mmCIF file of N, CA and C in Angstrom:
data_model
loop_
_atom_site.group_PDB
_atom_site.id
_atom_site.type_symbol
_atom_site.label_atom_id
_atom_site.label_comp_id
_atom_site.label_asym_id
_atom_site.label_seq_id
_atom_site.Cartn_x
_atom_site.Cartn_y
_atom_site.Cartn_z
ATOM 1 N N UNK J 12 0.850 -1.179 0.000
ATOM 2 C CA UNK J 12 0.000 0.000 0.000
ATOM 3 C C UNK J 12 0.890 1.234 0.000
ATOM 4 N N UNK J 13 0.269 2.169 -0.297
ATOM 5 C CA UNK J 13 1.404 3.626 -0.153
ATOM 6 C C UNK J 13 0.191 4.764 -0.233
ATOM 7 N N UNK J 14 0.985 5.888 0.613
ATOM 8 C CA UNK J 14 -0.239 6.710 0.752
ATOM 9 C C UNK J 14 0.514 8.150 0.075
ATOM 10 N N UNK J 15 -0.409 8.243 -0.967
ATOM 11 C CA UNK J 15 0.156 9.628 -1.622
ATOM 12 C C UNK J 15 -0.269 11.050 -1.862
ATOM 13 N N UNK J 16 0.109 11.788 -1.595
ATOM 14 C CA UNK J 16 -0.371 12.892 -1.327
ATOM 15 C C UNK J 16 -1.243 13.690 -2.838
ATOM 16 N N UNK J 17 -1.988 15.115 -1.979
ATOM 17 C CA UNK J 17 -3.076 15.104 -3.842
ATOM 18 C C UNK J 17 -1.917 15.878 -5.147
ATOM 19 N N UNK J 18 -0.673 16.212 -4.685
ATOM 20 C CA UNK J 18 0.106 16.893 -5.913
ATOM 21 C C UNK J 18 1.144 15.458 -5.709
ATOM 22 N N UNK J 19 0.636 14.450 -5.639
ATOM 23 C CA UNK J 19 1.330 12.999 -6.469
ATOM 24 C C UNK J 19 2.524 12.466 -5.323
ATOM 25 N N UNK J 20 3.423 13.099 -4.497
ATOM 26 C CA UNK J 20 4.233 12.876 -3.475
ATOM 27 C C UNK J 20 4.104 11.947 -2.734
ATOM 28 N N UNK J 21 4.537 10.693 -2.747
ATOM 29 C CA UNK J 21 4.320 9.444 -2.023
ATOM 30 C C UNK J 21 4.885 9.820 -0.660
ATOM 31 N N UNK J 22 3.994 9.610 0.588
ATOM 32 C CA UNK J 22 4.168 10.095 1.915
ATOM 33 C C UNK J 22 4.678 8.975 2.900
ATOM 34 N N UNK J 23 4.282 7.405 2.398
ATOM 35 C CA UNK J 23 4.716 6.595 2.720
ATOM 36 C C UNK J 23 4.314 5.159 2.060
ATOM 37 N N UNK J 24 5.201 4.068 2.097
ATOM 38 C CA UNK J 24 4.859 2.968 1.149
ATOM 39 C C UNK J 24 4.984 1.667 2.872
ATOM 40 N N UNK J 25 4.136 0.897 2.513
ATOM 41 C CA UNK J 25 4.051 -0.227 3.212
ATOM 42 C C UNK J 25 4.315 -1.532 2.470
ATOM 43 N N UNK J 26 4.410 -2.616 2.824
ATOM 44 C CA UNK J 26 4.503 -3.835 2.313
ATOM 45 C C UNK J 26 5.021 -4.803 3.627
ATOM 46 N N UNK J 27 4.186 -5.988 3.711
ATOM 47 C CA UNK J 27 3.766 -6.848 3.705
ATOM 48 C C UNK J 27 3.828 -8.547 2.930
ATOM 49 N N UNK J 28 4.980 -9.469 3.154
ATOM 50 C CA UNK J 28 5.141 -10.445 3.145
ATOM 51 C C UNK J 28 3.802 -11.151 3.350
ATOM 52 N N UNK J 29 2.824 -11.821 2.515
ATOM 53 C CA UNK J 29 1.730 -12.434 3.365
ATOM 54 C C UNK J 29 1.801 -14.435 2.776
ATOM 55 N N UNK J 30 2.872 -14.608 2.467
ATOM 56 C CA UNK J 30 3.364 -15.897 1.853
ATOM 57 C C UNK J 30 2.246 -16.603 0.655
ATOM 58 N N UNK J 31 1.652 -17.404 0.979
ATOM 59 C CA UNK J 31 0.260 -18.165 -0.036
ATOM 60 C C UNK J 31 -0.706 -17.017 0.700
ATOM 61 N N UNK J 32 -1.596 -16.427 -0.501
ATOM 62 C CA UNK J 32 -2.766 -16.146 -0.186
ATOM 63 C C UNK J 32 -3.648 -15.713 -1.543
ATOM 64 N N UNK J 33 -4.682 -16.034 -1.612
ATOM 65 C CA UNK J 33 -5.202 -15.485 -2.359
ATOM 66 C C UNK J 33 -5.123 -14.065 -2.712
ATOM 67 N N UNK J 34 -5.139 -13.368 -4.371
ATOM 68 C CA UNK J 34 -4.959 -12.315 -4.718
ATOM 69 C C UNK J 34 -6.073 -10.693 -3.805
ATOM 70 N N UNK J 35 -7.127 -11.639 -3.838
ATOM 71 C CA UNK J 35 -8.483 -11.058 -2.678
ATOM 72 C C UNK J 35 -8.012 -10.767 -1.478
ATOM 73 N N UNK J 36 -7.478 -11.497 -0.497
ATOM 74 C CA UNK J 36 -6.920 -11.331 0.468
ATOM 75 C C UNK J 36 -5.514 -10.607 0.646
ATOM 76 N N UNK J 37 -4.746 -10.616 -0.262
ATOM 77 C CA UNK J 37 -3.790 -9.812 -0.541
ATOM 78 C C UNK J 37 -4.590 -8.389 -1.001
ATOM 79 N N UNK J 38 -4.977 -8.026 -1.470
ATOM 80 C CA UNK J 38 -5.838 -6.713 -2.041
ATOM 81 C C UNK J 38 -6.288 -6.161 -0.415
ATOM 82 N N UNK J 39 -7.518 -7.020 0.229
ATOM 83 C CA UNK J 39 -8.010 -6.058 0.896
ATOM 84 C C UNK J 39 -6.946 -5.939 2.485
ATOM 85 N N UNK J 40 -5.772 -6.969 2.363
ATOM 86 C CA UNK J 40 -4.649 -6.827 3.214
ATOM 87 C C UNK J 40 -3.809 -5.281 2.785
ATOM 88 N N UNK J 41 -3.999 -4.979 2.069
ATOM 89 C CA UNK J 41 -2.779 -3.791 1.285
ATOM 90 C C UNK J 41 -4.084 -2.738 1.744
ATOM 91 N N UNK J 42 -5.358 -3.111 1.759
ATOM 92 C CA UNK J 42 -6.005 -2.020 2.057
ATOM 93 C C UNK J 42 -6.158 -1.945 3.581
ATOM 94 N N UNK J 43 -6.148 -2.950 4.090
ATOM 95 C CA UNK J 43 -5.731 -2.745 5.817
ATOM 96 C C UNK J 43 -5.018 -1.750 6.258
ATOM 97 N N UNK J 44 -3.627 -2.220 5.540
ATOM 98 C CA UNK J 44 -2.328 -1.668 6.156
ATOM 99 C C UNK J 44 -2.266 -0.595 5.751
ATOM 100 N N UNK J 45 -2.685 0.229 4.895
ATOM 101 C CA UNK J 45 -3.005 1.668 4.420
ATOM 102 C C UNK J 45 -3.927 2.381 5.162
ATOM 103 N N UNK J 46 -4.853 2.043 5.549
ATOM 104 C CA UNK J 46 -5.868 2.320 6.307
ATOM 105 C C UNK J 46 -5.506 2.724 7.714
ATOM 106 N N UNK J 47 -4.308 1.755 7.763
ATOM 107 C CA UNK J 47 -4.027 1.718 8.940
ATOM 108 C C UNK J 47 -2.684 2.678 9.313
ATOM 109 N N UNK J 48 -2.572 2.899 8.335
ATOM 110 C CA UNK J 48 -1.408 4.391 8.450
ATOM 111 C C UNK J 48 -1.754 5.329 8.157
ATOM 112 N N UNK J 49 -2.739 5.735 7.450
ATOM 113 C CA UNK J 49 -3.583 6.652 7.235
ATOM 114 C C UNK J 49 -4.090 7.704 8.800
ATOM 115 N N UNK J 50 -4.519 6.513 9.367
ATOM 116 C CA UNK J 50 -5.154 6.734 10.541
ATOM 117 C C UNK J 50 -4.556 7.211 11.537
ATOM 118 N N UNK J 51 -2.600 6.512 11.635
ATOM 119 C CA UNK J 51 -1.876 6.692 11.968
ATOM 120 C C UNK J 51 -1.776 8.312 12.385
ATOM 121 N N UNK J 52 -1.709 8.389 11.124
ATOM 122 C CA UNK J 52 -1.129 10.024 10.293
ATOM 123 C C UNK J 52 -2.244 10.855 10.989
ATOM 124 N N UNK J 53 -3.300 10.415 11.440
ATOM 125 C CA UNK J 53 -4.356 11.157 11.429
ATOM 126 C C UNK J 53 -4.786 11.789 10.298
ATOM 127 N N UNK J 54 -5.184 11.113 8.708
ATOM 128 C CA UNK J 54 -5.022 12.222 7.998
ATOM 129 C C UNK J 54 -7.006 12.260 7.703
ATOM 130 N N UNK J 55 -7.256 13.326 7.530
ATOM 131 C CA UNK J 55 -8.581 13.729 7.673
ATOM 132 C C UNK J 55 -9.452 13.195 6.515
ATOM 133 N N UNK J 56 -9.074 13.565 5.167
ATOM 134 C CA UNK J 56 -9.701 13.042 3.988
ATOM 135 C C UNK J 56 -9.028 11.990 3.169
ATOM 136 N N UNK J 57 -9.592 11.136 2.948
ATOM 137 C CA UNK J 57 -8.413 10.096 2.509
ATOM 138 C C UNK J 57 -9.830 9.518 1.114
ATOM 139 N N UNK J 58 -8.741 9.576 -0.231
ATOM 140 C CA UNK J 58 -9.267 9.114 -1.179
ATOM 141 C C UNK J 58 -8.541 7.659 -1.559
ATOM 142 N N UNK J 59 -9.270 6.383 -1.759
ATOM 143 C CA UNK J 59 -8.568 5.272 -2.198
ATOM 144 C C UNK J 59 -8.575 4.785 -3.533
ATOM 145 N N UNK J 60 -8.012 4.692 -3.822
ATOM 146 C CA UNK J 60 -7.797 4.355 -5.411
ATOM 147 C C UNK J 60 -7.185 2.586 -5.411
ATOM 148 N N UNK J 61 -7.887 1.466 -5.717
ATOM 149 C CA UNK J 61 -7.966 0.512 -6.084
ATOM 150 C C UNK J 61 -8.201 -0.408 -6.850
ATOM 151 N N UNK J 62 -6.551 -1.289 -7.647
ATOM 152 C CA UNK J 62 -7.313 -1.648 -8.916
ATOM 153 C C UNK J 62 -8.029 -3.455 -8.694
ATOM 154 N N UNK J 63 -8.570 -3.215 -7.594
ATOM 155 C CA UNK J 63 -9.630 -4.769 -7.521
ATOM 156 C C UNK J 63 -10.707 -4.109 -6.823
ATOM 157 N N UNK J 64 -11.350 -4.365 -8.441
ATOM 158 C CA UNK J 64 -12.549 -4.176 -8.596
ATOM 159 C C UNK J 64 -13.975 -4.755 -7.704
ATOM 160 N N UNK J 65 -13.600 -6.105 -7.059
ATOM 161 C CA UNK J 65 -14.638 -6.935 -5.995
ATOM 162 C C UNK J 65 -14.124 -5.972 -4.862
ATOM 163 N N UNK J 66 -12.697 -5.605 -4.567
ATOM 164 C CA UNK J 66 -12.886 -4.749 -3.001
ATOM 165 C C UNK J 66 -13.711 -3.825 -3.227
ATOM 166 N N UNK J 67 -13.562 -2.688 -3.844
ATOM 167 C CA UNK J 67 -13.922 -1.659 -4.675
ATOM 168 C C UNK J 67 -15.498 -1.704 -4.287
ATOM 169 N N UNK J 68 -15.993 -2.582 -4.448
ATOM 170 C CA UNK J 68 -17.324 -2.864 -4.980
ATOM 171 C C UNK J 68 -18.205 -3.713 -3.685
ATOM 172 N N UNK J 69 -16.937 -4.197 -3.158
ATOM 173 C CA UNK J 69 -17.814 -4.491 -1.770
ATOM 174 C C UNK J 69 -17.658 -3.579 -0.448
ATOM 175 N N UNK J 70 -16.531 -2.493 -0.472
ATOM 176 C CA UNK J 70 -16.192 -1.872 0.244
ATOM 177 C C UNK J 70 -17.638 -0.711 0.212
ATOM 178 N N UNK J 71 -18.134 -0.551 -0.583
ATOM 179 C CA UNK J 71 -19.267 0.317 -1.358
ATOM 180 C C UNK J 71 -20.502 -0.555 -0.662
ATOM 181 N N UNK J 72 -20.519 -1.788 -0.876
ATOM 182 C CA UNK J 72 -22.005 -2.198 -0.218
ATOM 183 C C UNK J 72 -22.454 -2.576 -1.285
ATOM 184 N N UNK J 73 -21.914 -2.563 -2.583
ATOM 185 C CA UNK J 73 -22.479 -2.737 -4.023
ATOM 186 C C UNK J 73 -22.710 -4.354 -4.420
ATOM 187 N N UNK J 74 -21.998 -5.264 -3.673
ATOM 188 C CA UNK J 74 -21.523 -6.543 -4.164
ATOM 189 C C UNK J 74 -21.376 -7.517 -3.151
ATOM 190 N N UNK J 75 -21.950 -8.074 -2.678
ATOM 191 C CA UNK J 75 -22.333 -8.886 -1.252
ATOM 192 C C UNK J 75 -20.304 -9.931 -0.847
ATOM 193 N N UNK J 76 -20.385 -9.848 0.074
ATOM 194 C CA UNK J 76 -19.304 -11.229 0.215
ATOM 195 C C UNK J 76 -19.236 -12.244 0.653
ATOM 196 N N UNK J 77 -18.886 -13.133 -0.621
ATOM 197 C CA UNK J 77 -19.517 -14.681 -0.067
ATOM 198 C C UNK J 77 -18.264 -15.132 0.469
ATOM 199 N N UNK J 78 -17.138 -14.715 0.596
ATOM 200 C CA UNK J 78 -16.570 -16.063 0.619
ATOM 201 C C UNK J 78 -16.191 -15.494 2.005
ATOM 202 N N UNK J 79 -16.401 -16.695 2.954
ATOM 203 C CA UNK J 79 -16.191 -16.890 4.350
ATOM 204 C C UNK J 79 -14.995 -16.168 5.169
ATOM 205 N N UNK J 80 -13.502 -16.151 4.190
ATOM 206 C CA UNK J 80 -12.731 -16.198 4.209
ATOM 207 C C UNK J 80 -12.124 -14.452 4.376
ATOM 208 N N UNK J 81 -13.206 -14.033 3.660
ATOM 209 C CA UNK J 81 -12.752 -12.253 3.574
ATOM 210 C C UNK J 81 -13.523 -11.358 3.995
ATOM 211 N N UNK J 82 -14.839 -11.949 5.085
ATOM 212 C CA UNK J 82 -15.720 -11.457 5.635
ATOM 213 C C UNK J 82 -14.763 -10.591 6.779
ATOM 214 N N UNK J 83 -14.150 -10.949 7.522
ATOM 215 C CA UNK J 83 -13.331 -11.141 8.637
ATOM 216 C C UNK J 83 -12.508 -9.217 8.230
ATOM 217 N N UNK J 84 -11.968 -9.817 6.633
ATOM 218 C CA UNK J 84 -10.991 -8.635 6.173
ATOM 219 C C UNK J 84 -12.258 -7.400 5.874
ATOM 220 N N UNK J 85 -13.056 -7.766 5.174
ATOM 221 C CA UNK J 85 -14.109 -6.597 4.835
ATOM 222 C C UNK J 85 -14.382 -5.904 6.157
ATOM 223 N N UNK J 86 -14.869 -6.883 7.141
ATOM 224 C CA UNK J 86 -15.166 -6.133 8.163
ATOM 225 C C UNK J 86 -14.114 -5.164 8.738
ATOM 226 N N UNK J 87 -13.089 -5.839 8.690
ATOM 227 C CA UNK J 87 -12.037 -4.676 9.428
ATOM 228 C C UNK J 87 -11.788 -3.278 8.891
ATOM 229 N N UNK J 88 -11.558 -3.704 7.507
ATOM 230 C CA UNK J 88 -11.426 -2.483 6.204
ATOM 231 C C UNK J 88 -12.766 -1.802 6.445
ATOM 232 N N UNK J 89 -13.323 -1.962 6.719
ATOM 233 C CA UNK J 89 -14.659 -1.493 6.715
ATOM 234 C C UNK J 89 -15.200 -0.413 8.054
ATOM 235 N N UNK J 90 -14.481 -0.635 8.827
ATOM 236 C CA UNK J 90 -14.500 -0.388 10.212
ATOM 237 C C UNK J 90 -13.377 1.005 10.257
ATOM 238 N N UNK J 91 -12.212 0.676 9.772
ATOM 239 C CA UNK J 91 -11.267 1.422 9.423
ATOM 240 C C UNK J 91 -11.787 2.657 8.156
ATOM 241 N N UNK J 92 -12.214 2.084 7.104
ATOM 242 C CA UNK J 92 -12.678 3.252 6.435
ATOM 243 C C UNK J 92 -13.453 4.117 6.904
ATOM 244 N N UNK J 93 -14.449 3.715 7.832
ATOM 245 C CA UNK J 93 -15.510 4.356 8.802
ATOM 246 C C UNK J 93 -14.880 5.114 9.525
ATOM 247 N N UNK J 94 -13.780 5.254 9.953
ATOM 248 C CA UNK J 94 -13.254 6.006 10.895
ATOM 249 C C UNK J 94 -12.527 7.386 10.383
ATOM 250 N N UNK J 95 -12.750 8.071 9.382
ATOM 251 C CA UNK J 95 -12.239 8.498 8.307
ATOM 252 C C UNK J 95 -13.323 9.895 7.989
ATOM 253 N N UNK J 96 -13.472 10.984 8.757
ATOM 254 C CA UNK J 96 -14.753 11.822 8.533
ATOM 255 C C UNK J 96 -14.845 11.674 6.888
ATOM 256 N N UNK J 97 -13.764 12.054 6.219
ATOM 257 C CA UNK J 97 -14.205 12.379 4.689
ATOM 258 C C UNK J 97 -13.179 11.394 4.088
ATOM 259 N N UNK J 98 -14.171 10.589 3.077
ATOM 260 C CA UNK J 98 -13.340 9.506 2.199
ATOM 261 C C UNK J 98 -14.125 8.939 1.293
ATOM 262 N N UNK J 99 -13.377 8.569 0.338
ATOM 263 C CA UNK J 99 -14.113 7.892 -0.839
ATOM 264 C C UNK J 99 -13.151 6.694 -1.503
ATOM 265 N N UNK J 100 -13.955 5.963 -2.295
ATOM 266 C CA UNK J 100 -13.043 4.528 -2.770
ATOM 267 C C UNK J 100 -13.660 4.418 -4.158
ATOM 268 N N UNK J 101 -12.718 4.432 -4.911
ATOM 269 C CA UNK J 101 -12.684 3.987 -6.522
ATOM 270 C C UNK J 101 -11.757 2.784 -6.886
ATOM 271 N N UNK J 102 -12.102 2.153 -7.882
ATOM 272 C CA UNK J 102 -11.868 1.929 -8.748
ATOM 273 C C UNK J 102 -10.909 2.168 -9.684
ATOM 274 N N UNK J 103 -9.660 1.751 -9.806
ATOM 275 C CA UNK J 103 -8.721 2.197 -11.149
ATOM 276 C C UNK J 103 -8.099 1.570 -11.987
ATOM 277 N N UNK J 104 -7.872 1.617 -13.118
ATOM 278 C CA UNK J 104 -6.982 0.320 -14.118
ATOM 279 C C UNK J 104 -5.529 -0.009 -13.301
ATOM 280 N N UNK J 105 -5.631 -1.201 -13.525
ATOM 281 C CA UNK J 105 -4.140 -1.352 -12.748
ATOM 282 C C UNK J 105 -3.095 -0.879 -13.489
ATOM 283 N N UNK J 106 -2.926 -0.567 -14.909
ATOM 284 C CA UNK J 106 -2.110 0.399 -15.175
ATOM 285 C C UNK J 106 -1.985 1.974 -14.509
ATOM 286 N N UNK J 107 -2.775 2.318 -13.786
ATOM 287 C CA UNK J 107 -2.604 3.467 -13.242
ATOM 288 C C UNK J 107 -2.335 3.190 -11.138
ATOM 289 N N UNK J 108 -2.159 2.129 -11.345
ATOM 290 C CA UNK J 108 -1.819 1.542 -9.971
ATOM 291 C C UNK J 108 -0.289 1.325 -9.994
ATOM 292 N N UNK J 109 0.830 1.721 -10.522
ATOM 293 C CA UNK J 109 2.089 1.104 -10.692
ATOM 294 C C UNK J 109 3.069 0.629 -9.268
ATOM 295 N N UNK J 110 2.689 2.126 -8.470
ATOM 296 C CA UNK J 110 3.264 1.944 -7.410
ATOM 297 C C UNK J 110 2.917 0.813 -6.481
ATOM 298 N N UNK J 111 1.930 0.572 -5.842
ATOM 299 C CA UNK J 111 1.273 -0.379 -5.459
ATOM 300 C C UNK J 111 1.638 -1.744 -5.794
ATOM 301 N N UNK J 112 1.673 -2.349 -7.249
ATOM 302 C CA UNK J 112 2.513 -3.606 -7.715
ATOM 303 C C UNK J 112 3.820 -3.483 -7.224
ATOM 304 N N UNK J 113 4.799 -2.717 -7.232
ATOM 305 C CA UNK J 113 6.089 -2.395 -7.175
ATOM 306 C C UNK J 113 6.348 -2.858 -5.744
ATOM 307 N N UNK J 114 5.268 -2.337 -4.871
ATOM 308 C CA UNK J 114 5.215 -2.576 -3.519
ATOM 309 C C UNK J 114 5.214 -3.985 -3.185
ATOM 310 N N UNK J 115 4.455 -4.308 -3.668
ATOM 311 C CA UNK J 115 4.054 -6.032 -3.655
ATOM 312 C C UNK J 115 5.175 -6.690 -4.360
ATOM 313 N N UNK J 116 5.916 -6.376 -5.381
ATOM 314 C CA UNK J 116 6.706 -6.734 -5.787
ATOM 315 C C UNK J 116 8.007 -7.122 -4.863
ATOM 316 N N UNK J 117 8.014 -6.002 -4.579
ATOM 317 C CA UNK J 117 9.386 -6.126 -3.066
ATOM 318 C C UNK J 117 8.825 -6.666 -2.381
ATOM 319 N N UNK J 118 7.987 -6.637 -1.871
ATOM 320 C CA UNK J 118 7.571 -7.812 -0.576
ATOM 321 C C UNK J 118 8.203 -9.125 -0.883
ATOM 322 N N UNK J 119 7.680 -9.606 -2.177
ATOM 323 C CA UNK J 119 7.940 -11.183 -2.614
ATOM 324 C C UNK J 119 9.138 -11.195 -2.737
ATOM 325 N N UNK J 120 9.979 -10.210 -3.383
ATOM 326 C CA UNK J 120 11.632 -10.390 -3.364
ATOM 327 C C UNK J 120 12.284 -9.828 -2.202
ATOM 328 N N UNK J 121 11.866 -9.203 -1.303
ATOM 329 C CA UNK J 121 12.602 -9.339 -0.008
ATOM 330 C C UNK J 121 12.474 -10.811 0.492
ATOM 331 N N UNK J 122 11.184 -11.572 0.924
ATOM 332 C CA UNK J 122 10.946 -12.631 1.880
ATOM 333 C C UNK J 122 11.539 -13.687 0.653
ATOM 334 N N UNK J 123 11.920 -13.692 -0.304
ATOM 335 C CA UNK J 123 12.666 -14.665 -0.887
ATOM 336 C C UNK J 123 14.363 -14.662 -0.502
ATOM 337 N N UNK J 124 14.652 -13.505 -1.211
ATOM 338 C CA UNK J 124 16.295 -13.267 -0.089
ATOM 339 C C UNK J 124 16.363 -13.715 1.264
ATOM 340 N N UNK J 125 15.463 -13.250 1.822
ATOM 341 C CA UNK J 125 15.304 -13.928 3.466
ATOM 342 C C UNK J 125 15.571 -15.588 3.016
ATOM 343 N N UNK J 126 14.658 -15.955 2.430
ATOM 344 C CA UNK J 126 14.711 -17.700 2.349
ATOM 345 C C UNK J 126 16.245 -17.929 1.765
ATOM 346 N N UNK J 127 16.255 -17.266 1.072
ATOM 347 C CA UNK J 127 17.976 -17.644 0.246
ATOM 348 C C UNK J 127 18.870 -17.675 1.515
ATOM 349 N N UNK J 128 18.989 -16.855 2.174
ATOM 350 C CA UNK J 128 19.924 -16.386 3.104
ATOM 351 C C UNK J 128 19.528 -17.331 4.220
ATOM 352 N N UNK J 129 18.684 -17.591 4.735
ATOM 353 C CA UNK J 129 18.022 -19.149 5.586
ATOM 354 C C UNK J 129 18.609 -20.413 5.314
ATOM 355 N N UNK J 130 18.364 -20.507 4.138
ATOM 356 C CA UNK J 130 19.190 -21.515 3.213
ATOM 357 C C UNK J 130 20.755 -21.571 3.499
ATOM 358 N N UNK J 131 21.020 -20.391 3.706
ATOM 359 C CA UNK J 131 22.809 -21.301 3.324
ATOM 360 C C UNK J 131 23.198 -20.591 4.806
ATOM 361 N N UNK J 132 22.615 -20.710 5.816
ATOM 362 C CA UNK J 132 23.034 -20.624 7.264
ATOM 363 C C UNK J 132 22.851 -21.755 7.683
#
């Protein structure tokens, strides 16, 4: 996750190792941990820009959640966005998400170096 300011200035980037998980659970995990620095920050209006479209859409109330598994995460994200006087959540092509992959990207190649380096100790 990374939280960026409205003239584009990335204020801070998070990431998160979450090993096997579904892409869903990884999504509304990146929206946790944003949420959760956000809050940190105390920052007053917070706009989210997300390119998974089921968070997006259930975070809204638009799209019910079935699966057992991400009830748990909705609720939290959900709880957390609530706490937020002024905020809104979209929708965006993941081409306009770059940073965010990049983030996730290092996650997986940090906790792999970790394993490499595990490995030959």
């Amino acid at each position: 996750a990374a939280l960026v300011a409205p003239d584009g200035t990335v204020i801070a980037e998070m990431t998160r190792f979450l090993g096997h998980a579904t892409n869903n659970v990884a999504e509304y995990t990146a929206l946790i941990i944003g949420l959760e620095e956000a809050s940190r920050r105390e920052i007053g209006h917070l706009d989210v820009r997300m390119d998974s479209l089921l968070v997006v859409q259930q975070m809204k109330g638009l799209w019910r959640i079935k699966h057992p598994g991400l009830k748990p995460l909705a609720l939290q994200a959900g709880a957390l966005l609530a706490g937020f006087p002024s905020r809104t959540i979209e929708h965006i092509p993941r081409e306009q998400n770059g940073i965010a992959d990049a983030l996730a990207n290092r996650a997986i190649d940090q906790a792999r170096e970790r394993t490499v380096e595990q490995d030959r100790t």
